[in-house]
Amino acid sequence: MAEAAEEAAAAEPVAVFGCRPGVSGGLCFLEEHLVMHAAGAACTQFHKEERWHEFLPGRDKSRGVRALAVSGNRRYMAVSETAKEEPTLTVYELTAGPPQRRRTLTAAELPAREAVALAFSPDGGHLVAATGPPEAHLALWLWEKQRLLAVVRLEAAGSGVCQVSFSPLDNEQICVTGNGFFKLFKYSERTLKQINIQKGEPQNYLCHAWLSKREIICGTATGKLFLFETGELLWQTDVGYRKPPKELQEDARAKDDVSCSDVPGEPTSEDSGSLLRTLPQISAVAAYSKGFACSSSPGVVLLFEKTNSGKVYKESQEIWLPQDLFTTVPKPLSRQDITCICFSPTEDAMVVSTNKNQLYMFTMPSTEYLKEESSHFEYLHFPLHSASVTGLDICIRRPIVATCSPDKSVRVWNYKTNTLELYKEFWEEAYTVALHPTGLFCLVGFSDKLRFISLLYEGMNVFKDFPVRECRECSFSNGGHLFAAVNENVIQIYSCTTFENVNNLKGHSGKIRAVKWSADDSKCFSCDTHGAVYEWNLSTGKREMECVITSCIYSSIALHSDSTIIFAVGSDQTLKEISESSVQHEVPAFDAVYTAVAVSHSGDMVFVGTSLGTVRAMKYPLTLGRDFNEYQAHAGAVTKMSVTYDDQFLLTASEDGSLFFWKVYSKKGKMLKREKEFEYAEEVLIMKSNIEEKSRAMLDLQIRVSELQTENDYQLRLKDMSYSEKIKELEETFTQELESLKNKHQRLQAEKDYEETQHQLQLSELMDKHAKDMRDLESDSNQKLLMENEKYQELQVTSQRMQEEYEKQLHNLQESKNKALEELTDYYEEKLNEKSLLLEEAEEDMRQQLQAHEEIKKQIEEDEDREIQDIKVKYERQLVEERESNLHLKGEVGVMNKRLNSLQKELKERNNDIEDMKVEQQNLHGVIKSLEKDISMLNTNIEQRTNTIQEKEKHIYDLKKKNQELEKSKFVLDHRIEQFRKQIESRENDIKIMKEQIQEMEGELEQLHKENTQLKLNTTQLQQKLKATDNELHKERQKKQNMETLIKRFKMDLHNCVGFVQDYKKLKAGIRELYTKYVQKLEMVEMEEIDTDLQQEYVRQREYLERNLAALKKKVVKDQETHQAAYTRIMQENVSLIKEINDLRQELTVAHAQVHDLQSALRLTKKKQAIQDTAPSTEMPSSPAVLRLNGQKENEKIIEMQMLEIQHLRDQIQEMGQGLEAQPLFHGMLPKLNLERSNKTHQH
C-alpha cells in the first residue's frame, strides 16, 4: 500500500485564493509580513511582500476550521476543526520550517462536540476553549501535557459564546462574551471561578478586546461600546451608523451609469439603497498601543485613541473599504460586514476580513501629520469569490484560468504568477465559463443568455449575445473554431467566426452536466443526470457510442489523450473507465462521492475531487485498491478541476468559493518533463477607443508638463533672489556673535585658571589629612584583626573538641546497639529451645496414650464406644491447649520482631541525626569562613569609604531630607515585624496541635491493628473447629451404617448356623467361620481405621498450623507497610512544617536586618545633623573628620554584630549536642525547634 502510494502521482498546493468566513480568530499575523487566515478546509499563510502562499492542511475528513488562535510569542497555533466523526483541537508549532503538529485533543477530552472560540495564555502554556450551543462550556487545558485543568458550564442564551480571551499579563484571568453575558473567570484551586457580577440589562456582546491588564472594551449588537475595569463599567458610548463618504457614492453612481450602458438589462429586484441598514452594530474590535479599532457599520473601521485624561477614548479616524476597480456594478457596502480585525506586531499594518470572504489591508500612518479623517483599505492580495465557484476553464496559448460564481463575477487568474489579471461583475449570476484556446475570448452563461466576451488589456467587453437561457455548460473546441453550449437537454454547436448555429445534438433525457471535445475536434462527448454518456459525431450530428447506467447521476467526465477512453464520476461512488460503449473498469471511492475528474494530457495521471473537498491523485492504468495520494484542501465539494496543457499545474475549485493551484509531480517528487518547452503568447487585446483616449490623455499630460516646467523655472528664480538676501543678513549677524563669543571665552579661561590653582591647594590639604587618617585606621584594623584571629583559633579548638565528643557518643551508641542485639538473640533462642522440648514431651505423651488405648481396646470390647468417646474428649482438649500455646508463642514472636524493627529504626534515626549534625557543623564552619570573608570585605569597605568621604559631604543635605522618609519607613517596618511575630506564634501553636494529633492517631492505629488481628484469629479457630466436627460427624454416621450392615449379615449367618443345632460338627464349623469372619477381621479393620485416623488428624493439624503461620506472616508484612507509609507521611509533613518555619525565620532575619540598618542610618544622620547645627558655617573643613569618626564607629558596630552572631552559632551547636544526648526520639518524630531563642538572638 505504501509503495503503491509512492508510485502514484503527487500534487502540492502553491497558491490558495479563498477565505473561510465565520471562523473565530480566523485572521492573524505570524510575522510582520506573514498573515495566517482560514481557507478551504484548513489554513494558509500569505507573505505580503514576497506574495507567496503556503497551505497548512488539516486532519483527515476535516470539514473546515471553526476557530483559530495564535500564542502571544507567535510560536504556537491552535486550530478547532469540524468533522463528521469527531471534532478535534490541534496545536501546531510555528518554527522556521513548516508548521509541526505538537498535540491533538480529541472529542473524548473535549467537554462538548465543538470548540467555537480559542485563546492562548500570555506565556503560551495554557489554552482555553469555549464550546458552542446547545451546551456552552469553558474548558482550560495545560495543552503540552494534554491535561484538562478545569471546565465550567456557561449559561448562554441565544447564539451562545462569541469570543474568549486571556488577560495580556495574567495567565489565570479569562474573559468570555456572548449573547446576554459578559463574564470574567479566575483559575484558582483547580477550578474556574467567576470574579465579576453582571449589572444592568443583559447585552448581546459580539466582540471584546483587552486594552490593559484590567481594562476590557466590549462591542454590542446595538452599536454600543462598553469599557470595563476589573468587571466594573468605567465608560460607555454609542457609535452611530456611518454613511459612506461622498467620493465612494459618486464612484458608485458613475459605475452604475457605465454598467447600465455597457450591459443591457434591468437590475435585480434588490435595491442597494433599501439594503443599507440604519442600525449600527459593533461586529469586530481589536486593541493596539494607542487605543483600539472597531467596526460599527458595514464597510468601515473606526480608530479610537486615548485622551489626555487617560480614561476616555475619542474617535480619531475612519477607514472605508474600497470600491472594486474592475466591477461594472457598485457593490452594496451593507453586505460587507467586517468580522475580524488584527494588527501586525509593529502595528504598521491592519488587516480585516469580511463576511463576503474578502481580505483587506491598511497601512497605519507613521506620524500624526499623515493621518487623514477618512482613509481607504486596499486588497490584501486580490478580490476573492464570495460564493461557490460554478465554472472553471483554461486555455492553450496563455497561462490563465477563468472562473465564475453566483456572486455575479467572472475572474481571470494567472497560475504562473499567482495573480488576478481581470475581474468583472455583472447584473446576473454566472453559471459557467469557457476560455478560447488563444486566451483572448471567453464564453459566460447567464440566466437569460450566453455572452461572448473579449478579454481586453484592462477589462472585459461583451461582444456578442446568444439566446441560450440557463446555460450551465459550455466549451470551446481545441482548434477554437467552434464552441458547444448546453440549452436544457440539447447541445448547440456554434461557429466562432460567423457565430451561426451549425449543429444541434439531441438525445439526452436529463440535464447535461459536462461537454468535452476530442483532440481533433471531430467528436464531442457528454454526460447527463440520467446516467447517460454519449459520443457524438459532429459531421453527422448523430451518436456513435452510448453507455447508460440509470442508477448513476453523472457530475463530470474527462477524456484520455487519445479520446478513446472516457473517465466518468457520479453519485454511485465509483470512477468509471468507459470505452466501446461499456464500462471497462470501476474504481471504488471508499466512503466518498466523486464530483469532478481530470486527466493529464500525457495520459498517465488521473485526478478526482470528492464531496468532502479532498483531491486524489492516481496513476493510470487504474487499480482497485487505495493506490492514490489524497490531499485535504477544500471545505466543500470540488465543483470543477482541470490540468494545464503542459501537465505542470492542477487547478481545483469548490463550493466554499476557494480556488487552489497545485504543482503536479510524478513519482518520488520529480516534476514532469515535456519533449519541448511550452511557450506562452504575450499579445493582448485593446479597444481602439481606449487607444485614442490614452493618446489624447498623453497629449494633455505633455502640454501640462511643459506648462509646469516654465512655472517651476520662474518660481526657482524668485526663490534664489530671496535666499541670497537672507544669506547676507545671516552672515552679518554671525560675525557679530563670533566676536562676542571670543570675548566671553577669554574671560572664562581666566576664571578657569584661578579655580584650578585654588583646587590644587585644597587637594594638597585634603591629601595630608587623608594620609593621617589612613595611618590611624591601619593601626586600629591591625589590632582588630589580631583579636579576630585569636577568637578564630579558639573556635577551631572548640569545634575539634565537639567533634571528638560526637565520635565518642557514636561509638558508645554502636556498642550498646550490638549488646542489645546479642541479648535479644540469646533470649529468643532459649525460648525457642524450651518450646521445642515441650513439643517433644507432648508428642511422647501422645504415643504412650495411643499404646494404652490399644491395650485397653483389646482387653475390653464391651466398653468400646464409651472408651472411644473419652479418648476423643481428651485429645480435643490437648489439641486446643496446643493450639493456644502455639498462637501465644507466635504472638510473642511477632511482638519481639516489632520491637527489634523499632530498635533498628531508632538506630537508623540516630545515625541520620548524627549525620545531620555533622552537616550542620560543616555549615557552621562555612558560616565562620563567610564571616571571615565579611571581615576582609569590611576592611576593603573601610578603605573605599575613606575615598568616598568627599562625595558624602555633598550628600549631607540630601540625607537630611531623606531622614523623615526613613522614620516613616521605620514605623511601617516595626508594624510588619509585629505582624510577623504574631504569625510565627500562631504557626508554632498549629505545629504543636498537629504533633499531638499525630501521636493520638498513631496510638489509635496500633490499637485497631491489635483488635483486627485478634478477631481474625478467633474467626479462623472457630471455622477450623466447625470443619473438624463436621468431618467427625460424617465418619461416625458412616461407621454406624457399616455396623448396622455388619449386624444384619451376622444375624443372617447366625440364623443359618442355628439350623445346624442337631449336627454339632457343622455347628462348630459354622461358629468358627463366624469367629474368623466377624471377630478377627473386625479387629484388623478397627486397627487400620485407628491408624489412618491418626495420620489424617496429624496431617490436618499440620496444614492448619502452616496456613495460620502464612496468614500471620502476611499480616505482619501488611502492618509493617502501613506503619512505614504512615511514618513517611508524618515525616513529610514535619519536613514541610520545618521548611515553613525556616522561611519565616529568614523573613524575620531580613526584617531585623532592615530595621537595624535603618536605625543605624537614622542615628548617623541625626549625629551629622547635630554636628552641623553646632558647628559654625565658617568651619566647614572640620566636617570630614567627624564623618570619618562616625564611619569608624559604624564599622565597629558591624564587627560587634558579627561577633554576636558567631557566639550565637556556638551556643546553637552546644545545645544541639546536648539535645541529642538528652532527648529520645518518639516513633520517628523530629525534635522540637527552639524558636524563642532564635527570635531573641535576632532581636539582639
PDB file of C-alpha atoms in Angstrom, residues 980-1193:
ATOM      1  CA  PHE A 980       5.461  38.502  61.541  1.00  0.00           C
ATOM      2  CA  ARG A 981       5.864  37.699  65.263  1.00  0.00           C
ATOM      3  CA  LYS A 982       2.132  37.073  65.603  1.00  0.00           C
ATOM      4  CA  GLN A 983       2.208  34.817  62.534  1.00  0.00           C
ATOM      5  CA  ILE A 984       5.146  32.815  63.942  1.00  0.00           C
ATOM      6  CA  GLU A 985       3.373  32.308  67.277  1.00  0.00           C
ATOM      7  CA  SER A 986       0.211  31.103  65.532  1.00  0.00           C
ATOM      8  CA  ARG A 987       2.210  28.717  63.367  1.00  0.00           C
ATOM      9  CA  GLU A 988       4.043  27.313  66.387  1.00  0.00           C
ATOM     10  CA  ASN A 989       0.728  26.637  68.111  1.00  0.00           C
ATOM     11  CA  ASP A 990      -0.564  24.907  64.985  1.00  0.00           C
ATOM     12  CA  ILE A 991       2.567  22.737  64.846  1.00  0.00           C
ATOM     13  CA  LYS A 992       2.118  21.660  68.477  1.00  0.00           C
ATOM     14  CA  ILE A 993      -1.534  20.781  67.932  1.00  0.00           C
ATOM     15  CA  MET A 994      -0.696  18.788  64.790  1.00  0.00           C
ATOM     16  CA  LYS A 995       2.037  16.832  66.617  1.00  0.00           C
ATOM     17  CA  GLU A 996      -0.380  15.898  69.404  1.00  0.00           C
ATOM     18  CA  GLN A 997      -2.947  14.803  66.823  1.00  0.00           C
ATOM     19  CA  ILE A 998      -0.356  12.646  65.049  1.00  0.00           C
ATOM     20  CA  GLN A 999       0.600  10.901  68.310  1.00  0.00           C
ATOM     21  CA  GLU A1000      -3.063  10.211  69.148  1.00  0.00           C
ATOM     22  CA  MET A1001      -3.678   8.830  65.651  1.00  0.00           C
ATOM     23  CA  GLU A1002      -0.660   6.518  65.935  1.00  0.00           C
ATOM     24  CA  GLY A1003      -1.962   5.115  69.231  1.00  0.00           C
ATOM     25  CA  GLU A1004      -5.396   4.539  67.738  1.00  0.00           C
ATOM     26  CA  LEU A1005      -3.837   2.826  64.702  1.00  0.00           C
ATOM     27  CA  GLU A1006      -1.881   0.371  66.865  1.00  0.00           C
ATOM     28  CA  GLN A1007      -4.972  -0.434  68.948  1.00  0.00           C
ATOM     29  CA  LEU A1008      -7.057  -1.075  65.839  1.00  0.00           C
ATOM     30  CA  HIS A1009      -4.378  -3.346  64.343  1.00  0.00           C
ATOM     31  CA  LYS A1010      -4.278  -5.423  67.540  1.00  0.00           C
ATOM     32  CA  GLU A1011      -8.055  -5.792  67.658  1.00  0.00           C
ATOM     33  CA  ASN A1012      -8.138  -6.776  63.985  1.00  0.00           C
ATOM     34  CA  THR A1013      -5.535  -9.491  64.385  1.00  0.00           C
ATOM     35  CA  GLN A1014      -7.293 -10.922  67.471  1.00  0.00           C
ATOM     36  CA  LEU A1015     -10.656 -11.048  65.714  1.00  0.00           C
ATOM     37  CA  LYS A1016      -9.197 -12.713  62.631  1.00  0.00           C
ATOM     38  CA  LEU A1017      -7.517 -15.380  64.784  1.00  0.00           C
ATOM     39  CA  ASN A1018     -10.768 -16.096  66.636  1.00  0.00           C
ATOM     40  CA  THR A1019     -12.703 -16.493  63.383  1.00  0.00           C
ATOM     41  CA  THR A1020     -10.137 -18.850  61.884  1.00  0.00           C
ATOM     42  CA  GLN A1021     -10.147 -21.013  65.040  1.00  0.00           C
ATOM     43  CA  LEU A1022     -13.934 -21.269  65.050  1.00  0.00           C
ATOM     44  CA  GLN A1023     -14.015 -22.150  61.346  1.00  0.00           C
ATOM     45  CA  GLN A1024     -11.447 -24.917  61.823  1.00  0.00           C
ATOM     46  CA  LYS A1025     -13.364 -26.347  64.788  1.00  0.00           C
ATOM     47  CA  LEU A1026     -16.592 -26.378  62.807  1.00  0.00           C
ATOM     48  CA  LYS A1027     -14.947 -28.190  59.879  1.00  0.00           C
ATOM     49  CA  ALA A1028     -13.433 -30.808  62.243  1.00  0.00           C
ATOM     50  CA  THR A1029     -16.755 -31.541  63.955  1.00  0.00           C
ATOM     51  CA  ASP A1030     -18.486 -31.881  60.576  1.00  0.00           C
ATOM     52  CA  ASN A1031     -15.897 -34.388  59.398  1.00  0.00           C
ATOM     53  CA  GLU A1032     -16.159 -36.409  62.603  1.00  0.00           C
ATOM     54  CA  LEU A1033     -19.949 -36.466  62.392  1.00  0.00           C
ATOM     55  CA  HIS A1034     -19.751 -37.773  58.840  1.00  0.00           C
ATOM     56  CA  LYS A1035     -17.304 -40.509  59.873  1.00  0.00           C
ATOM     57  CA  GLU A1036     -19.456 -41.573  62.831  1.00  0.00           C
ATOM     58  CA  ARG A1037     -22.524 -41.843  60.633  1.00  0.00           C
ATOM     59  CA  GLN A1038     -20.568 -43.931  58.147  1.00  0.00           C
ATOM     60  CA  LYS A1039     -19.374 -46.173  60.989  1.00  0.00           C
ATOM     61  CA  LYS A1040     -22.928 -46.548  62.230  1.00  0.00           C
ATOM     62  CA  GLN A1041     -24.137 -47.620  58.777  1.00  0.00           C
ATOM     63  CA  ASN A1042     -21.252 -50.088  58.446  1.00  0.00           C
ATOM     64  CA  MET A1043     -22.011 -51.579  61.882  1.00  0.00           C
ATOM     65  CA  GLU A1044     -25.715 -51.938  61.060  1.00  0.00           C
ATOM     66  CA  THR A1045     -24.941 -53.790  57.801  1.00  0.00           C
ATOM     67  CA  LEU A1046     -22.436 -55.959  59.680  1.00  0.00           C
ATOM     68  CA  ILE A1047     -25.020 -56.813  62.371  1.00  0.00           C
ATOM     69  CA  LYS A1048     -27.536 -57.747  59.662  1.00  0.00           C
ATOM     70  CA  ARG A1049     -25.033 -60.059  57.984  1.00  0.00           C
ATOM     71  CA  PHE A1050     -24.084 -61.541  61.367  1.00  0.00           C
ATOM     72  CA  LYS A1051     -27.751 -62.216  62.137  1.00  0.00           C
ATOM     73  CA  MET A1052     -28.241 -63.910  58.802  1.00  0.00           C
ATOM     74  CA  ASP A1053     -25.160 -66.080  59.258  1.00  0.00           C
ATOM     75  CA  LEU A1054     -26.149 -66.878  62.888  1.00  0.00           C
ATOM     76  CA  HIS A1055     -29.613 -67.897  61.723  1.00  0.00           C
ATOM     77  CA  ASN A1056     -28.046 -70.261  59.226  1.00  0.00           C
ATOM     78  CA  CYS A1057     -25.812 -71.785  61.966  1.00  0.00           C
ATOM     79  CA  VAL A1058     -28.835 -72.314  64.249  1.00  0.00           C
ATOM     80  CA  GLY A1059     -30.189 -74.646  61.578  1.00  0.00           C
ATOM     81  CA  PHE A1060     -27.253 -76.991  62.307  1.00  0.00           C
ATOM     82  CA  VAL A1061     -28.143 -77.466  66.008  1.00  0.00           C
ATOM     83  CA  GLN A1062     -28.655 -81.192  65.569  1.00  0.00           C
ATOM     84  CA  ASP A1063     -25.321 -81.686  63.779  1.00  0.00           C
ATOM     85  CA  TYR A1064     -22.648 -80.444  66.189  1.00  0.00           C
ATOM     86  CA  LYS A1065     -19.772 -80.787  63.707  1.00  0.00           C
ATOM     87  CA  LYS A1066     -21.427 -78.455  61.232  1.00  0.00           C
ATOM     88  CA  LEU A1067     -22.409 -76.163  64.089  1.00  0.00           C
ATOM     89  CA  LYS A1068     -18.787 -75.998  65.284  1.00  0.00           C
ATOM     90  CA  ALA A1069     -17.513 -75.317  61.789  1.00  0.00           C
ATOM     91  CA  GLY A1070     -20.137 -72.564  61.316  1.00  0.00           C
ATOM     92  CA  ILE A1071     -19.231 -70.925  64.638  1.00  0.00           C
ATOM     93  CA  ARG A1072     -15.532 -70.982  63.686  1.00  0.00           C
ATOM     94  CA  GLU A1073     -16.339 -69.359  60.360  1.00  0.00           C
ATOM     95  CA  LEU A1074     -18.411 -66.737  62.188  1.00  0.00           C
ATOM     96  CA  TYR A1075     -15.487 -66.065  64.529  1.00  0.00           C
ATOM     97  CA  THR A1076     -12.926 -65.815  61.767  1.00  0.00           C
ATOM     98  CA  LYS A1077     -15.271 -63.757  59.594  1.00  0.00           C
ATOM     99  CA  TYR A1078     -16.529 -61.241  62.121  1.00  0.00           C
ATOM    100  CA  VAL A1079     -14.218 -61.185  65.163  1.00  0.00           C
ATOM    101  CA  GLN A1080     -10.693 -61.301  63.639  1.00  0.00           C
ATOM    102  CA  LYS A1081     -11.490 -59.212  60.545  1.00  0.00           C
ATOM    103  CA  LEU A1082     -13.253 -56.596  62.678  1.00  0.00           C
ATOM    104  CA  GLU A1083     -10.189 -56.211  64.927  1.00  0.00           C
ATOM    105  CA  MET A1084      -7.928 -55.757  61.899  1.00  0.00           C
ATOM    106  CA  VAL A1085     -10.285 -53.215  60.341  1.00  0.00           C
ATOM    107  CA  GLU A1086     -10.544 -51.263  63.598  1.00  0.00           C
ATOM    108  CA  MET A1087      -6.753 -51.178  63.976  1.00  0.00           C
ATOM    109  CA  GLU A1088      -6.334 -49.942  60.384  1.00  0.00           C
ATOM    110  CA  GLU A1089      -9.063 -47.321  60.873  1.00  0.00           C
ATOM    111  CA  ILE A1090      -7.416 -46.030  64.058  1.00  0.00           C
ATOM    112  CA  ASP A1091      -4.017 -45.714  62.304  1.00  0.00           C
ATOM    113  CA  THR A1092      -5.459 -43.919  59.272  1.00  0.00           C
ATOM    114  CA  ASP A1093      -7.490 -41.598  61.512  1.00  0.00           C
ATOM    115  CA  LEU A1094      -4.405 -40.597  63.461  1.00  0.00           C
ATOM    116  CA  GLN A1095      -2.399 -39.884  60.298  1.00  0.00           C
ATOM    117  CA  GLN A1096      -5.216 -37.840  58.800  1.00  0.00           C
ATOM    118  CA  GLU A1097      -5.608 -35.883  62.041  1.00  0.00           C
ATOM    119  CA  TYR A1098      -1.853 -35.192  62.138  1.00  0.00           C
ATOM    120  CA  VAL A1099      -1.803 -34.024  58.514  1.00  0.00           C
ATOM    121  CA  ARG A1100      -4.857 -31.846  59.063  1.00  0.00           C
ATOM    122  CA  GLN A1101      -3.345 -30.215  62.154  1.00  0.00           C
ATOM    123  CA  ARG A1102      -0.080 -29.598  60.325  1.00  0.00           C
ATOM    124  CA  GLU A1103      -1.830 -27.972  57.348  1.00  0.00           C
ATOM    125  CA  TYR A1104      -3.895 -25.818  59.668  1.00  0.00           C
ATOM    126  CA  LEU A1105      -0.801 -24.606  61.522  1.00  0.00           C
ATOM    127  CA  GLU A1106       1.026 -23.845  58.239  1.00  0.00           C
ATOM    128  CA  ARG A1107      -1.923 -21.835  56.940  1.00  0.00           C
ATOM    129  CA  ASN A1108      -2.123 -19.872  60.172  1.00  0.00           C
ATOM    130  CA  LEU A1109       1.612 -19.184  60.009  1.00  0.00           C
ATOM    131  CA  ALA A1110       1.391 -17.889  56.424  1.00  0.00           C
ATOM    132  CA  ALA A1111      -1.598 -15.685  57.271  1.00  0.00           C
ATOM    133  CA  LEU A1112       0.216 -14.228  60.265  1.00  0.00           C
ATOM    134  CA  LYS A1113       3.286 -13.505  58.132  1.00  0.00           C
ATOM    135  CA  LYS A1114       1.154 -11.651  55.574  1.00  0.00           C
ATOM    136  CA  LYS A1115      -0.485  -9.644  58.335  1.00  0.00           C
ATOM    137  CA  VAL A1116       2.888  -8.720  59.763  1.00  0.00           C
ATOM    138  CA  VAL A1117       4.095  -7.553  56.337  1.00  0.00           C
ATOM    139  CA  LYS A1118       0.926  -5.514  55.785  1.00  0.00           C
ATOM    140  CA  ASP A1119       1.194  -3.946  59.227  1.00  0.00           C
ATOM    141  CA  GLN A1120       4.826  -3.019  58.505  1.00  0.00           C
ATOM    142  CA  GLU A1121       3.864  -1.436  55.171  1.00  0.00           C
ATOM    143  CA  THR A1122       1.033   0.612  56.679  1.00  0.00           C
ATOM    144  CA  HIS A1123       3.245   1.699  59.541  1.00  0.00           C
ATOM    145  CA  GLN A1124       6.011   2.679  57.119  1.00  0.00           C
ATOM    146  CA  ALA A1125       3.567   4.668  54.946  1.00  0.00           C
ATOM    147  CA  ALA A1126       2.204   6.488  57.997  1.00  0.00           C
ATOM    148  CA  TYR A1127       5.736   7.155  59.175  1.00  0.00           C
ATOM    149  CA  THR A1128       6.828   8.599  55.799  1.00  0.00           C
ATOM    150  CA  ARG A1129       3.698  10.752  55.607  1.00  0.00           C
ATOM    151  CA  ILE A1130       4.326  12.162  59.080  1.00  0.00           C
ATOM    152  CA  MET A1131       7.961  12.775  58.192  1.00  0.00           C
ATOM    153  CA  GLN A1132       6.974  14.669  55.031  1.00  0.00           C
ATOM    154  CA  GLU A1133       4.524  16.800  56.978  1.00  0.00           C
ATOM    155  CA  ASN A1134       7.188  17.537  59.568  1.00  0.00           C
ATOM    156  CA  VAL A1135       9.691  18.476  56.856  1.00  0.00           C
ATOM    157  CA  SER A1136       7.197  20.827  55.168  1.00  0.00           C
ATOM    158  CA  LEU A1137       6.424  22.465  58.525  1.00  0.00           C
ATOM    159  CA  ILE A1138      10.124  22.877  59.254  1.00  0.00           C
ATOM    160  CA  LYS A1139      10.637  24.458  55.828  1.00  0.00           C
ATOM    161  CA  GLU A1140       7.866  26.940  56.528  1.00  0.00           C
ATOM    162  CA  ILE A1141       9.409  27.759  59.913  1.00  0.00           C
ATOM    163  CA  ASN A1142      12.814  28.281  58.301  1.00  0.00           C
ATOM    164  CA  ASP A1143      11.285  30.563  55.649  1.00  0.00           C
ATOM    165  CA  LEU A1144       9.617  32.601  58.388  1.00  0.00           C
ATOM    166  CA  ARG A1145      12.921  32.758  60.237  1.00  0.00           C
ATOM    167  CA  GLN A1146      14.674  34.065  57.121  1.00  0.00           C
ATOM    168  CA  GLU A1147      11.977  36.701  56.585  1.00  0.00           C
ATOM    169  CA  LEU A1148      12.291  37.728  60.233  1.00  0.00           C
ATOM    170  CA  THR A1149      16.070  37.995  59.997  1.00  0.00           C
ATOM    171  CA  VAL A1150      15.774  40.128  56.857  1.00  0.00           C
ATOM    172  CA  ALA A1151      13.259  42.382  58.587  1.00  0.00           C
ATOM    173  CA  HIS A1152      15.533  42.669  61.657  1.00  0.00           C
ATOM    174  CA  ALA A1153      18.491  43.488  59.436  1.00  0.00           C
ATOM    175  CA  GLN A1154      16.495  46.172  57.612  1.00  0.00           C
ATOM    176  CA  VAL A1155      15.373  47.681  60.921  1.00  0.00           C
ATOM    177  CA  HIS A1156      18.900  47.633  62.236  1.00  0.00           C
ATOM    178  CA  ASP A1157      20.264  49.280  59.073  1.00  0.00           C
ATOM    179  CA  LEU A1158      17.575  51.934  59.192  1.00  0.00           C
ATOM    180  CA  GLN A1159      18.226  52.586  62.882  1.00  0.00           C
ATOM    181  CA  SER A1160      21.956  52.910  62.273  1.00  0.00           C
ATOM    182  CA  ALA A1161      21.323  55.217  59.309  1.00  0.00           C
ATOM    183  CA  LEU A1162      18.944  57.300  61.455  1.00  0.00           C
ATOM    184  CA  ARG A1163      21.495  57.604  64.243  1.00  0.00           C
ATOM    185  CA  LEU A1164      24.191  58.536  61.753  1.00  0.00           C
ATOM    186  CA  THR A1165      22.080  61.206  60.097  1.00  0.00           C
ATOM    187  CA  LYS A1166      20.966  62.608  63.466  1.00  0.00           C
ATOM    188  CA  LYS A1167      24.578  62.842  64.670  1.00  0.00           C
ATOM    189  CA  LYS A1168      25.630  64.517  61.432  1.00  0.00           C
ATOM    190  CA  GLN A1169      22.753  66.973  61.693  1.00  0.00           C
ATOM    191  CA  ALA A1170      23.632  67.760  65.326  1.00  0.00           C
ATOM    192  CA  ILE A1171      27.297  68.318  64.429  1.00  0.00           C
ATOM    193  CA  GLN A1172      26.393  70.591  61.541  1.00  0.00           C
ATOM    194  CA  ASP A1173      23.954  72.574  63.682  1.00  0.00           C
ATOM    195  CA  THR A1174      26.549  73.113  66.448  1.00  0.00           C
ATOM    196  CA  ALA A1175      29.418  73.941  64.092  1.00  0.00           C
ATOM    197  CA  PRO A1176      29.572  77.492  62.636  1.00  0.00           C
ATOM    198  CA  SER A1177      29.235  77.981  58.891  1.00  0.00           C
ATOM    199  CA  THR A1178      32.835  79.125  58.530  1.00  0.00           C
ATOM    200  CA  GLU A1179      34.227  75.815  59.941  1.00  0.00           C
ATOM    201  CA  MET A1180      33.165  73.580  57.035  1.00  0.00           C
ATOM    202  CA  PRO A1181      36.537  71.747  56.624  1.00  0.00           C
ATOM    203  CA  SER A1182      36.075  70.082  60.062  1.00  0.00           C
ATOM    204  CA  SER A1183      33.025  68.036  58.909  1.00  0.00           C
ATOM    205  CA  PRO A1184      35.002  65.293  57.078  1.00  0.00           C
ATOM    206  CA  ALA A1185      36.809  64.337  60.292  1.00  0.00           C
ATOM    207  CA  VAL A1186      33.522  63.975  62.156  1.00  0.00           C
ATOM    208  CA  LEU A1187      32.188  61.824  59.319  1.00  0.00           C
ATOM    209  CA  ARG A1188      35.263  59.654  59.467  1.00  0.00           C
ATOM    210  CA  LEU A1189      34.800  59.082  63.204  1.00  0.00           C
ATOM    211  CA  ASN A1190      31.141  58.149  62.635  1.00  0.00           C
ATOM    212  CA  GLY A1191      32.177  55.753  59.883  1.00  0.00           C
ATOM    213  CA  GLN A1192      34.686  54.087  62.232  1.00  0.00           C
ATOM    214  CA  LYS A1193      32.014  53.672  64.897  1.00  0.00           C
TER     215      LYS A1193
END
